[in-house]
mmCIF file of C-alpha atoms in Angstrom:
data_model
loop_
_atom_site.group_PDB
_atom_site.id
_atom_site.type_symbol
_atom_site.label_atom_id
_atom_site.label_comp_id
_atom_site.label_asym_id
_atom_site.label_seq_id
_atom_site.Cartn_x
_atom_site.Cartn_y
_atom_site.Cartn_z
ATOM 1 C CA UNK R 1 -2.356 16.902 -1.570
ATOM 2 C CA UNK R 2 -1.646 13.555 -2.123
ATOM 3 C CA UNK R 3 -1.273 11.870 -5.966
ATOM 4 C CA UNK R 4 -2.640 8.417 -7.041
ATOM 5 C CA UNK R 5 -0.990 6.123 -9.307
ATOM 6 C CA UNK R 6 -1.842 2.687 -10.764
ATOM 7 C CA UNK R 7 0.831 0.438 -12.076
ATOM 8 C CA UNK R 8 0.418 -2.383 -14.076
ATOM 9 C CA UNK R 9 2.466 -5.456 -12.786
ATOM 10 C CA UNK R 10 5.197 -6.800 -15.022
ATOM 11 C CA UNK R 11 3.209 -10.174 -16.164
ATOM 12 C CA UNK R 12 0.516 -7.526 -16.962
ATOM 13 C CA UNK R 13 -2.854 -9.561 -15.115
ATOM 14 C CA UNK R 14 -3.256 -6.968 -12.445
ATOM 15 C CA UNK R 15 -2.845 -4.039 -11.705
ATOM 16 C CA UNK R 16 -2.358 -1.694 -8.039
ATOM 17 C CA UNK R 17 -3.186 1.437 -7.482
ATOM 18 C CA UNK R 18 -0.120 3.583 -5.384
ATOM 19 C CA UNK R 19 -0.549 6.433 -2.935
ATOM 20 C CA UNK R 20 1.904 9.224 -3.176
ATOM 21 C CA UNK R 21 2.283 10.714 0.031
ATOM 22 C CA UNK R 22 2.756 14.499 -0.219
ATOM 23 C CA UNK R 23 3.916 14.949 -3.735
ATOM 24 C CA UNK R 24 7.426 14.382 -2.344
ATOM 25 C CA UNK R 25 7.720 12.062 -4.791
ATOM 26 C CA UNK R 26 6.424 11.007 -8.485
ATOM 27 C CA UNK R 27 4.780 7.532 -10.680
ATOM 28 C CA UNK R 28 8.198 7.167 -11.904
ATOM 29 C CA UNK R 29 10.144 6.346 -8.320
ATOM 30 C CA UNK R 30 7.956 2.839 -8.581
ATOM 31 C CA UNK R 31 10.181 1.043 -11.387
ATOM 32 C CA UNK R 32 8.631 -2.490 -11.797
ATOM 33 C CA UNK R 33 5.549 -4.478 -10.119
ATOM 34 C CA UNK R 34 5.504 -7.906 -9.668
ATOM 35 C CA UNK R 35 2.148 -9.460 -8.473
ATOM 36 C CA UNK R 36 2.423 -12.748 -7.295
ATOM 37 C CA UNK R 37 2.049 -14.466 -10.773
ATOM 38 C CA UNK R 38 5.264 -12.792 -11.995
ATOM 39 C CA UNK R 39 7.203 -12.314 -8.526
ATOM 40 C CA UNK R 40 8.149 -16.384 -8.111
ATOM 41 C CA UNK R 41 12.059 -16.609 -8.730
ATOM 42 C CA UNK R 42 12.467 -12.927 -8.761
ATOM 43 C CA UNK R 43 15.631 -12.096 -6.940
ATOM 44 C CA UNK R 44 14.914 -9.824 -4.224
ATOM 45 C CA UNK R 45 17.350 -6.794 -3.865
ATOM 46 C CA UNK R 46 16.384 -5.514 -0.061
ATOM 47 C CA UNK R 47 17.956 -2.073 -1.517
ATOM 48 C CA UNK R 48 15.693 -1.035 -4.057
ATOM 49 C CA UNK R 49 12.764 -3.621 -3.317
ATOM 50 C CA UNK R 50 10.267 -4.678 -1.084
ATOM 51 C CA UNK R 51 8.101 -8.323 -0.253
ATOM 52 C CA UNK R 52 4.800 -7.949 0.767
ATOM 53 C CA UNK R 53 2.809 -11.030 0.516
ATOM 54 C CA UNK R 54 3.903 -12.192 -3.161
ATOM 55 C CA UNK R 55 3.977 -8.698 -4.496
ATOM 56 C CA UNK R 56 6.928 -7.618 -5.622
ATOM 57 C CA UNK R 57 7.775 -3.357 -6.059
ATOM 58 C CA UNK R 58 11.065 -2.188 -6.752
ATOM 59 C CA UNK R 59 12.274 1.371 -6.987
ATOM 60 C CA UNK R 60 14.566 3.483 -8.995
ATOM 61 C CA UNK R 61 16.543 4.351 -5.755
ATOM 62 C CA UNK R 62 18.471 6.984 -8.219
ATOM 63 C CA UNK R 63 15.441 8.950 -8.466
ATOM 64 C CA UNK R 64 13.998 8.318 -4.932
ATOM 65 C CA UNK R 65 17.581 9.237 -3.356
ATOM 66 C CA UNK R 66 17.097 12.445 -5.555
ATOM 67 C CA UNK R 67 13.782 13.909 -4.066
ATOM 68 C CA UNK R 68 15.055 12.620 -0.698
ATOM 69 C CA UNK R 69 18.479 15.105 -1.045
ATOM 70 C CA UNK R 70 16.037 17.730 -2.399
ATOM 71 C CA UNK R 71 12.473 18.028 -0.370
ATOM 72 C CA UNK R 72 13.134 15.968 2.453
ATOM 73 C CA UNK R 73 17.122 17.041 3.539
ATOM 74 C CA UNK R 74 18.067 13.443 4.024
ATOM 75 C CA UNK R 75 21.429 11.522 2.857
ATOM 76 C CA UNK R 76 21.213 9.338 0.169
ATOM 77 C CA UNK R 77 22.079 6.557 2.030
ATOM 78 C CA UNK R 78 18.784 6.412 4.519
ATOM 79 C CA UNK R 79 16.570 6.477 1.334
ATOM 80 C CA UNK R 80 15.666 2.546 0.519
ATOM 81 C CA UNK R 81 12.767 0.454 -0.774
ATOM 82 C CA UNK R 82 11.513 0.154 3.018
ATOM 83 C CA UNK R 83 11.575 3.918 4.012
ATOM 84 C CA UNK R 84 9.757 4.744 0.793
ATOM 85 C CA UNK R 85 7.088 2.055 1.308
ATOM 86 C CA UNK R 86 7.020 2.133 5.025
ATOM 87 C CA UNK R 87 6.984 6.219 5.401
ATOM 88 C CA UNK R 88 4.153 6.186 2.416
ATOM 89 C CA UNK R 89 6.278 7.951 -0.377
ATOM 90 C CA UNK R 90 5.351 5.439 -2.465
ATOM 91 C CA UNK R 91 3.061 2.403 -1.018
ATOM 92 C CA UNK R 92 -0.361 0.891 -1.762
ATOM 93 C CA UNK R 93 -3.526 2.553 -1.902
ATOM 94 C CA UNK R 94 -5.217 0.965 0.611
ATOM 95 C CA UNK R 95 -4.059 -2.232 2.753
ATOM 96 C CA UNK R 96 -2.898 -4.239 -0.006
ATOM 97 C CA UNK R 97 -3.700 -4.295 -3.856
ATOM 98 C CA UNK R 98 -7.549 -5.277 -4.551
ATOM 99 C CA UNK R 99 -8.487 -4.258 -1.056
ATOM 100 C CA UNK R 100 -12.109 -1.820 -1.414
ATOM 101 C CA UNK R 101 -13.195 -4.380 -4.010
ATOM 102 C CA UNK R 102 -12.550 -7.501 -1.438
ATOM 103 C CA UNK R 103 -14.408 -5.635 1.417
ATOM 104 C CA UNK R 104 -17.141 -3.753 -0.146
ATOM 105 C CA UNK R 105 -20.066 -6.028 0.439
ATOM 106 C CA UNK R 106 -19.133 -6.569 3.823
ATOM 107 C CA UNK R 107 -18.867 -2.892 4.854
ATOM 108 C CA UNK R 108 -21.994 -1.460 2.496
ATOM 109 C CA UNK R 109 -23.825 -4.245 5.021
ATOM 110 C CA UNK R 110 -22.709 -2.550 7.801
ATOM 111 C CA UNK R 111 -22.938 1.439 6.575
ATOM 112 C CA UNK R 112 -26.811 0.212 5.764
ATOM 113 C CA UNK R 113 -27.616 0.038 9.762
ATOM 114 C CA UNK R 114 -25.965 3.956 10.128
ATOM 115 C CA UNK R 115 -29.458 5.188 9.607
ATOM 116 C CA UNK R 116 -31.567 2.161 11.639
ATOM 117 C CA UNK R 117 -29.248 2.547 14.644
ATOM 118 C CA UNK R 118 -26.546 4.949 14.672
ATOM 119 C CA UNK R 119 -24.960 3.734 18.174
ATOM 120 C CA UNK R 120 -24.876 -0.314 16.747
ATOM 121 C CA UNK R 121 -23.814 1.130 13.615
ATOM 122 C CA UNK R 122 -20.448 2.687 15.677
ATOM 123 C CA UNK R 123 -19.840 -0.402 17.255
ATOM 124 C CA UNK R 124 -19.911 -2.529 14.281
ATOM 125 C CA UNK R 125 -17.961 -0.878 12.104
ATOM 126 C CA UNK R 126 -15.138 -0.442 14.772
ATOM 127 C CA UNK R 127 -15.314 -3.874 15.394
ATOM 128 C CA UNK R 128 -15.368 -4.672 11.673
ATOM 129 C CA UNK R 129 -12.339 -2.605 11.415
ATOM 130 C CA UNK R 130 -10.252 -4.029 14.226
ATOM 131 C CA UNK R 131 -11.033 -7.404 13.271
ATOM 132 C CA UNK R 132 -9.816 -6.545 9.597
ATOM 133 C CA UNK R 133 -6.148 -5.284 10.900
ATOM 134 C CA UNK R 134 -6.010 -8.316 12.854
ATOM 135 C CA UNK R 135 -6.655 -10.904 9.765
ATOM 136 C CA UNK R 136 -4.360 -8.500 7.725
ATOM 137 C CA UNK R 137 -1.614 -8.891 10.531
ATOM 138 C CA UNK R 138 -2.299 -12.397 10.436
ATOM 139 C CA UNK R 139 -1.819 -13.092 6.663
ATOM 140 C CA UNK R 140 1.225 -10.707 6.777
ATOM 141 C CA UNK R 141 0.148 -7.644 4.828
ATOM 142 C CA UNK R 142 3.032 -4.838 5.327
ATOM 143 C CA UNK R 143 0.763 -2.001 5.817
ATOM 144 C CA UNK R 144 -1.503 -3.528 8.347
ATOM 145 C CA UNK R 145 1.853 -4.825 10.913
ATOM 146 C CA UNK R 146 2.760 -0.970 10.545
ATOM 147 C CA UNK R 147 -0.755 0.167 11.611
#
């Protein structure tokens, strides 16, 4: 079971929604959020944060070290901002924050044809999708260079 968790960024004009992967951690292992109308300046520890195209998230490392020691047998000195992001402990929802809400016109246009013409329907939407890493590669998004 995985646990969702939204997290208001420290300027307070938006907001990202978290995934949780496996419970192996909780809301409170994501510290601050700094969207990129708050993150400018912001001193970037590598240790407890990450960068990921203006947004800002920083960890409480204490906590995350703790539920690595406990439910994943690791030393505290492998757990850091990268491992929790990168491994999915504690990263975004989807691609980046804002993500279903950018693309959902484009892909209910495509879903529509499922019905019409299942096989063109296949081969859009995979092509949709591959194209969409690729831009998000592009523009730098975290989660898509790890995909």
């Amino acid at each position: 079971m995985c646990v969702e968790v939204k997290k208001q960024c420290e300027c307070g004009k938006k907001e990202a929604q978290f995934h949780l992967r496996d419970n192996i951690m909780d809301s409170e292992v994501i510290d601050r959020l700094f969207c990129p109308s708050c993150s400018p300046g912001k001193p970037l520890n590598h240790e407890s944060m990450i960068e990921d195209n203006g947004w800002i998230i920083e960890y409480d490392l204490t906590l995350a070290r703790m539920y690595g020691i406990s439910k994943l047998s690791m030393s505290a000195e492998q757990m850091n901002a990268a491992f929790i992001f990168d491994q999915g402990y504690a990263t975004w929802r989807e691609m980046y924050p804002g993500e279903t809400e950018d693309i959902a016109g484009e892909r209910e246009k495509i879903i529509a044809k499922k019905d019409e013409n299942p096989q063109q329907y296949l081969q859009e939407i995979n092509a949709w999708a591959i194209t969409r890493i690729n831009q998000l590669k592009a523009e730098g998004w975290r989660k898509a260079r790890l995909a």
